[in-house]
Amino acid sequence: NAGVTQTPKFHILKIGQSMTLQCTQDMNHNYMYWYRQDPGMGLKLIYYSVGAGITDKGEVPNGYNVSRSTTEDFPLRLELAAPSQTSVYFCASLTGSEQFFGPGTRLTVL
Amino acid sequence: TQLLEQSPQFLSIQEGENLTVYCNSSSVFSSLQWYRQEPGEGPVLLVTVVTGGEVKKLKRLTFQFGDARKDSSLHITAAQPGDTGLYLCAGETSSASKIIFGSGTRLSIRP
């Protein structure tokens, strides 16, 4: 099993541009999550999903969108990127009470 | 709004000393996890506590879940330089496994 994979690892985006961060898990987990982590801080929940076709807002959803058309994939869409969205983005899936995290995407918006 | 507050935010101590990190909320959680994160990597689970008053030990680390399931603590005995890292608590709400994280405690152990 590859676990949770995220692409890209790094990206620089211009203000106003859009992009999609990809997240895939091969563990057949129903629950998936997107977090952002600013330098030296904890993780903030952006969106989460309890299964294919179901998504819900977390703590900081503004400026982001998600979809969950399959169990495996949970992409995060940034529309009209802003400098405040510069952060490291982590995707995770859940089994029981344990989350498995991807390696993260470091995004810079200039 | 559910918040998890960790304290202290930063802690720098000498090797061999003991320390305690706290994770507090006004909300009740169905479970609480502690993670450790290294620079450039995702968090890695240390322990999950589920029952109010539960105590779990992992070598020199002792984790406790408050009786009301609103708070937790992490105690490290005889800290080692290898314990250095960012420690995060995370609470699972009762609704649809929404998991939120605390602000983190950055621990530095000096040799």
CSV table of C-alpha atoms in Angstrom, one decimal:
chain,number,residue,atom,x,y,z
A,1,ASN,CA,0.0,0.0,0.0
A,2,ALA,CA,1.2,3.5,-0.9
A,3,GLY,CA,-1.0,5.0,1.9
A,4,VAL,CA,-1.9,8.6,1.3
A,5,THR,CA,-0.2,10.3,-1.6
A,6,GLN,CA,-0.3,14.0,-2.4
A,7,THR,CA,0.7,16.0,-5.5
A,8,PRO,CA,2.4,18.3,-6.1
A,9,LYS,CA,4.9,18.5,-3.3
A,10,PHE,CA,5.7,22.1,-4.0
A,11,HIS,CA,4.0,24.8,-6.0
A,12,ILE,CA,4.2,28.5,-6.5
A,13,LEU,CA,0.9,30.2,-7.6
A,14,LYS,CA,0.3,33.7,-8.7
A,15,ILE,CA,-2.4,35.8,-7.0
A,16,GLY,CA,-5.8,35.2,-8.6
A,17,GLN,CA,-4.8,31.9,-10.2
A,18,SER,CA,-6.5,28.6,-9.5
A,19,MET,CA,-5.2,25.1,-8.9
A,20,THR,CA,-6.2,21.7,-7.6
A,21,LEU,CA,-4.2,19.8,-4.9
A,22,GLN,CA,-4.5,16.1,-5.4
A,23,CYS,CA,-4.9,13.5,-2.7
A,24,THR,CA,-5.3,9.7,-3.1
A,25,GLN,CA,-5.5,6.9,-0.6
A,26,ASP,CA,-5.4,3.2,-1.4
A,27,MET,CA,-6.5,1.9,2.0
A,28,ASN,CA,-10.3,2.0,1.2
A,29,HIS,CA,-10.9,4.5,4.1
A,30,ASN,CA,-14.2,6.3,4.0
A,31,TYR,CA,-13.1,9.3,6.0
A,32,MET,CA,-10.7,11.8,4.4
A,33,TYR,CA,-9.6,15.3,5.5
A,34,TRP,CA,-7.8,18.4,4.3
A,35,TYR,CA,-5.8,20.5,6.7
A,36,ARG,CA,-3.5,23.5,6.3
A,37,GLN,CA,-0.6,24.2,8.5
A,38,ASP,CA,1.0,27.6,8.8
A,39,PRO,CA,4.6,27.9,10.0
A,40,GLY,CA,5.1,26.7,13.6
A,41,MET,CA,1.3,26.2,14.1
A,42,GLY,CA,-1.1,23.4,14.5
A,43,LEU,CA,-3.3,22.1,11.7
A,44,LYS,CA,-6.6,23.8,10.7
A,45,LEU,CA,-9.4,21.6,9.2
A,46,ILE,CA,-10.5,22.9,5.8
A,47,TYR,CA,-12.9,20.3,4.6
A,48,TYR,CA,-13.6,16.7,5.4
A,49,SER,CA,-15.6,13.8,3.8
A,50,VAL,CA,-17.2,10.8,5.4
A,51,GLY,CA,-17.6,8.9,2.1
A,52,ALA,CA,-17.9,9.2,-1.6
A,53,GLY,CA,-20.4,12.0,-2.5
A,54,ILE,CA,-20.4,13.5,0.9
A,55,THR,CA,-18.3,16.6,2.0
A,56,ASP,CA,-18.5,19.0,4.8
A,57,LYS,CA,-16.9,22.3,5.9
A,58,GLY,CA,-14.2,22.3,8.6
A,59,GLU,CA,-12.9,25.3,10.5
A,60,VAL,CA,-11.4,27.4,7.6
A,61,PRO,CA,-13.3,26.5,4.3
A,62,ASN,CA,-13.4,29.9,2.7
A,63,GLY,CA,-11.5,30.1,-0.5
A,64,TYR,CA,-11.5,26.3,-1.0
A,65,ASN,CA,-13.7,23.7,-2.6
A,66,VAL,CA,-13.6,19.9,-2.5
A,67,SER,CA,-15.2,17.0,-4.2
A,68,ARG,CA,-15.4,13.3,-3.4
A,69,SER,CA,-16.5,11.3,-6.5
A,70,THR,CA,-14.6,8.2,-5.4
A,71,THR,CA,-13.5,6.6,-2.2
A,72,GLU,CA,-9.9,7.0,-3.2
A,73,ASP,CA,-9.6,10.6,-4.3
A,74,PHE,CA,-10.3,13.8,-2.4
A,75,PRO,CA,-9.0,16.8,-4.4
A,76,LEU,CA,-8.8,20.3,-2.9
A,77,ARG,CA,-9.5,23.2,-5.3
A,78,LEU,CA,-8.2,26.8,-4.7
A,79,GLU,CA,-10.1,29.4,-6.7
A,80,LEU,CA,-8.6,32.9,-7.0
A,81,ALA,CA,-5.6,32.2,-4.9
A,82,ALA,CA,-4.6,34.8,-2.2
A,83,PRO,CA,-1.3,35.3,-0.3
A,84,SER,CA,-3.1,34.2,2.9
A,85,GLN,CA,-3.4,30.7,1.3
A,86,THR,CA,0.4,30.3,1.5
A,87,SER,CA,0.7,27.2,3.7
A,88,VAL,CA,1.5,23.6,3.9
A,89,TYR,CA,-1.5,21.4,3.0
A,90,PHE,CA,-2.0,18.0,4.4
A,91,CYS,CA,-4.4,15.4,3.3
A,92,ALA,CA,-5.4,12.5,5.7
A,93,SER,CA,-7.6,9.5,5.8
A,94,LEU,CA,-9.0,7.8,8.9
A,95,THR,CA,-9.5,4.3,10.1
A,96,GLY,CA,-10.8,3.8,13.7
A,97,SER,CA,-9.3,6.8,15.5
A,98,GLU,CA,-6.0,6.9,13.6
A,99,GLN,CA,-5.4,9.4,10.8
A,100,PHE,CA,-2.9,8.6,8.2
A,101,PHE,CA,-1.3,11.7,6.7
A,102,GLY,CA,0.2,12.4,3.3
A,103,PRO,CA,3.6,14.1,2.9
A,104,GLY,CA,2.0,17.5,2.4
A,105,THR,CA,2.0,20.1,-0.4
A,106,ARG,CA,3.9,23.3,0.2
A,107,LEU,CA,2.1,26.1,-1.6
A,108,THR,CA,3.3,29.6,-2.0
A,109,VAL,CA,1.0,32.3,-3.4
A,110,LEU,CA,2.8,35.4,-4.7
B,1,THR,CA,-17.0,26.7,17.6
B,2,GLN,CA,-14.8,23.9,19.0
B,3,LEU,CA,-11.3,24.9,20.0
B,4,LEU,CA,-8.4,23.0,21.4
B,5,GLU,CA,-5.8,25.0,23.2
B,6,GLN,CA,-2.4,23.7,23.9
B,7,SER,CA,0.0,25.0,26.5
B,8,PRO,CA,2.8,25.9,26.6
B,9,GLN,CA,3.3,27.0,23.0
B,10,PHE,CA,7.1,26.6,23.3
B,11,LEU,CA,9.2,24.7,25.8
B,12,SER,CA,12.9,24.4,26.0
B,13,ILE,CA,14.4,22.3,28.8
B,14,GLN,CA,17.5,20.4,29.7
B,15,GLU,CA,18.0,16.7,29.0
B,16,GLY,CA,16.8,14.6,31.9
B,17,GLU,CA,14.1,17.0,33.1
B,18,ASN,CA,10.4,16.2,33.2
B,19,LEU,CA,7.7,18.2,31.4
B,20,THR,CA,4.0,18.3,30.9
B,21,VAL,CA,2.0,19.6,27.9
B,22,TYR,CA,-1.7,20.4,28.2
B,23,CYS,CA,-4.5,20.3,25.8
B,24,ASN,CA,-7.8,21.9,26.9
B,25,SER,CA,-11.2,22.6,25.4
B,26,SER,CA,-14.7,23.5,26.5
B,27,SER,CA,-16.0,20.8,24.2
B,28,VAL,CA,-16.4,17.1,24.8
B,29,PHE,CA,-14.6,14.8,22.5
B,30,SER,CA,-15.3,11.1,21.7
B,31,SER,CA,-11.6,10.5,21.5
B,32,LEU,CA,-8.4,12.5,21.6
B,33,GLN,CA,-5.1,11.8,19.9
B,34,TRP,CA,-1.6,13.0,20.4
B,35,TYR,CA,0.7,13.3,17.4
B,36,ARG,CA,4.4,14.2,17.0
B,37,GLN,CA,5.5,16.0,13.9
B,38,GLU,CA,9.0,16.4,12.5
B,39,PRO,CA,10.0,19.3,10.2
B,40,GLY,CA,8.8,18.7,6.6
B,41,GLU,CA,6.7,15.7,7.4
B,42,GLY,CA,3.1,14.9,8.3
B,43,PRO,CA,2.0,14.2,11.9
B,44,VAL,CA,2.6,10.7,13.2
B,45,LEU,CA,0.2,9.3,15.8
B,46,LEU,CA,1.5,8.6,19.3
B,47,VAL,CA,-1.6,7.5,21.1
B,48,THR,CA,-5.4,7.6,21.2
B,49,VAL,CA,-7.4,8.0,24.4
B,50,VAL,CA,-11.1,7.2,24.4
B,51,THR,CA,-12.4,6.8,27.9
B,52,GLY,CA,-12.6,9.6,30.5
B,53,GLY,CA,-9.8,9.3,33.0
B,54,GLU,CA,-7.9,6.9,30.8
B,55,VAL,CA,-4.1,6.8,31.2
B,56,LYS,CA,-1.8,5.4,28.6
B,57,LYS,CA,2.0,5.0,28.8
B,58,LEU,CA,4.4,4.8,25.9
B,59,LYS,CA,7.9,4.3,27.3
B,60,ARG,CA,8.7,7.6,29.0
B,61,LEU,CA,5.5,9.3,27.8
B,62,THR,CA,2.3,9.3,29.8
B,63,PHE,CA,-1.0,10.4,28.3
B,64,GLN,CA,-4.1,11.2,30.3
B,65,PHE,CA,-7.6,11.9,29.2
B,66,GLY,CA,-9.7,14.1,31.5
B,67,ASP,CA,-12.7,12.6,33.3
B,68,ALA,CA,-15.0,14.9,31.4
B,69,ARG,CA,-13.2,14.1,28.0
B,70,LYS,CA,-12.6,17.8,27.5
B,71,ASP,CA,-8.8,17.9,28.2
B,72,SER,CA,-5.7,15.8,28.1
B,73,SER,CA,-2.1,16.0,29.2
B,74,LEU,CA,1.2,14.5,27.9
B,75,HIS,CA,3.9,14.0,30.5
B,76,ILE,CA,7.5,13.2,29.5
B,77,THR,CA,9.9,11.8,32.1
B,78,ALA,CA,13.6,12.3,31.7
B,79,ALA,CA,13.4,14.1,28.4
B,80,GLN,CA,15.9,13.1,25.7
B,81,PRO,CA,17.1,15.2,22.7
B,82,GLY,CA,15.3,12.8,20.5
B,83,ASP,CA,12.0,14.0,22.0
B,84,THR,CA,12.5,17.3,20.3
B,85,GLY,CA,9.6,18.1,17.9
B,86,LEU,CA,6.1,19.6,17.5
B,87,TYR,CA,3.5,17.9,19.7
B,88,LEU,CA,-0.1,18.1,18.6
B,89,CYS,CA,-3.3,17.1,20.2
B,90,ALA,CA,-6.4,16.4,18.1
B,91,GLY,CA,-10.0,15.8,19.2
B,92,GLU,CA,-12.6,13.8,17.4
B,93,THR,CA,-16.0,15.3,17.7
B,94,SER,CA,-19.0,13.1,18.1
B,95,SER,CA,-20.5,14.2,14.8
B,96,ALA,CA,-19.2,12.4,11.7
B,97,SER,CA,-15.6,12.1,12.8
B,98,LYS,CA,-14.7,15.7,12.5
B,99,ILE,CA,-11.2,16.0,13.8
B,100,ILE,CA,-9.7,19.3,14.9
B,101,PHE,CA,-6.1,20.0,16.1
B,102,GLY,CA,-4.7,22.1,18.8
B,103,SER,CA,-2.2,24.8,18.1
B,104,GLY,CA,0.8,22.7,19.0
B,105,THR,CA,3.7,22.7,21.5
B,106,ARG,CA,7.1,23.0,20.1
B,107,LEU,CA,9.5,21.1,22.4
B,108,SER,CA,13.3,21.5,22.4
B,109,ILE,CA,15.5,19.3,24.6
B,110,ARG,CA,19.0,20.6,25.1
B,111,PRO,CA,21.8,18.1,25.6
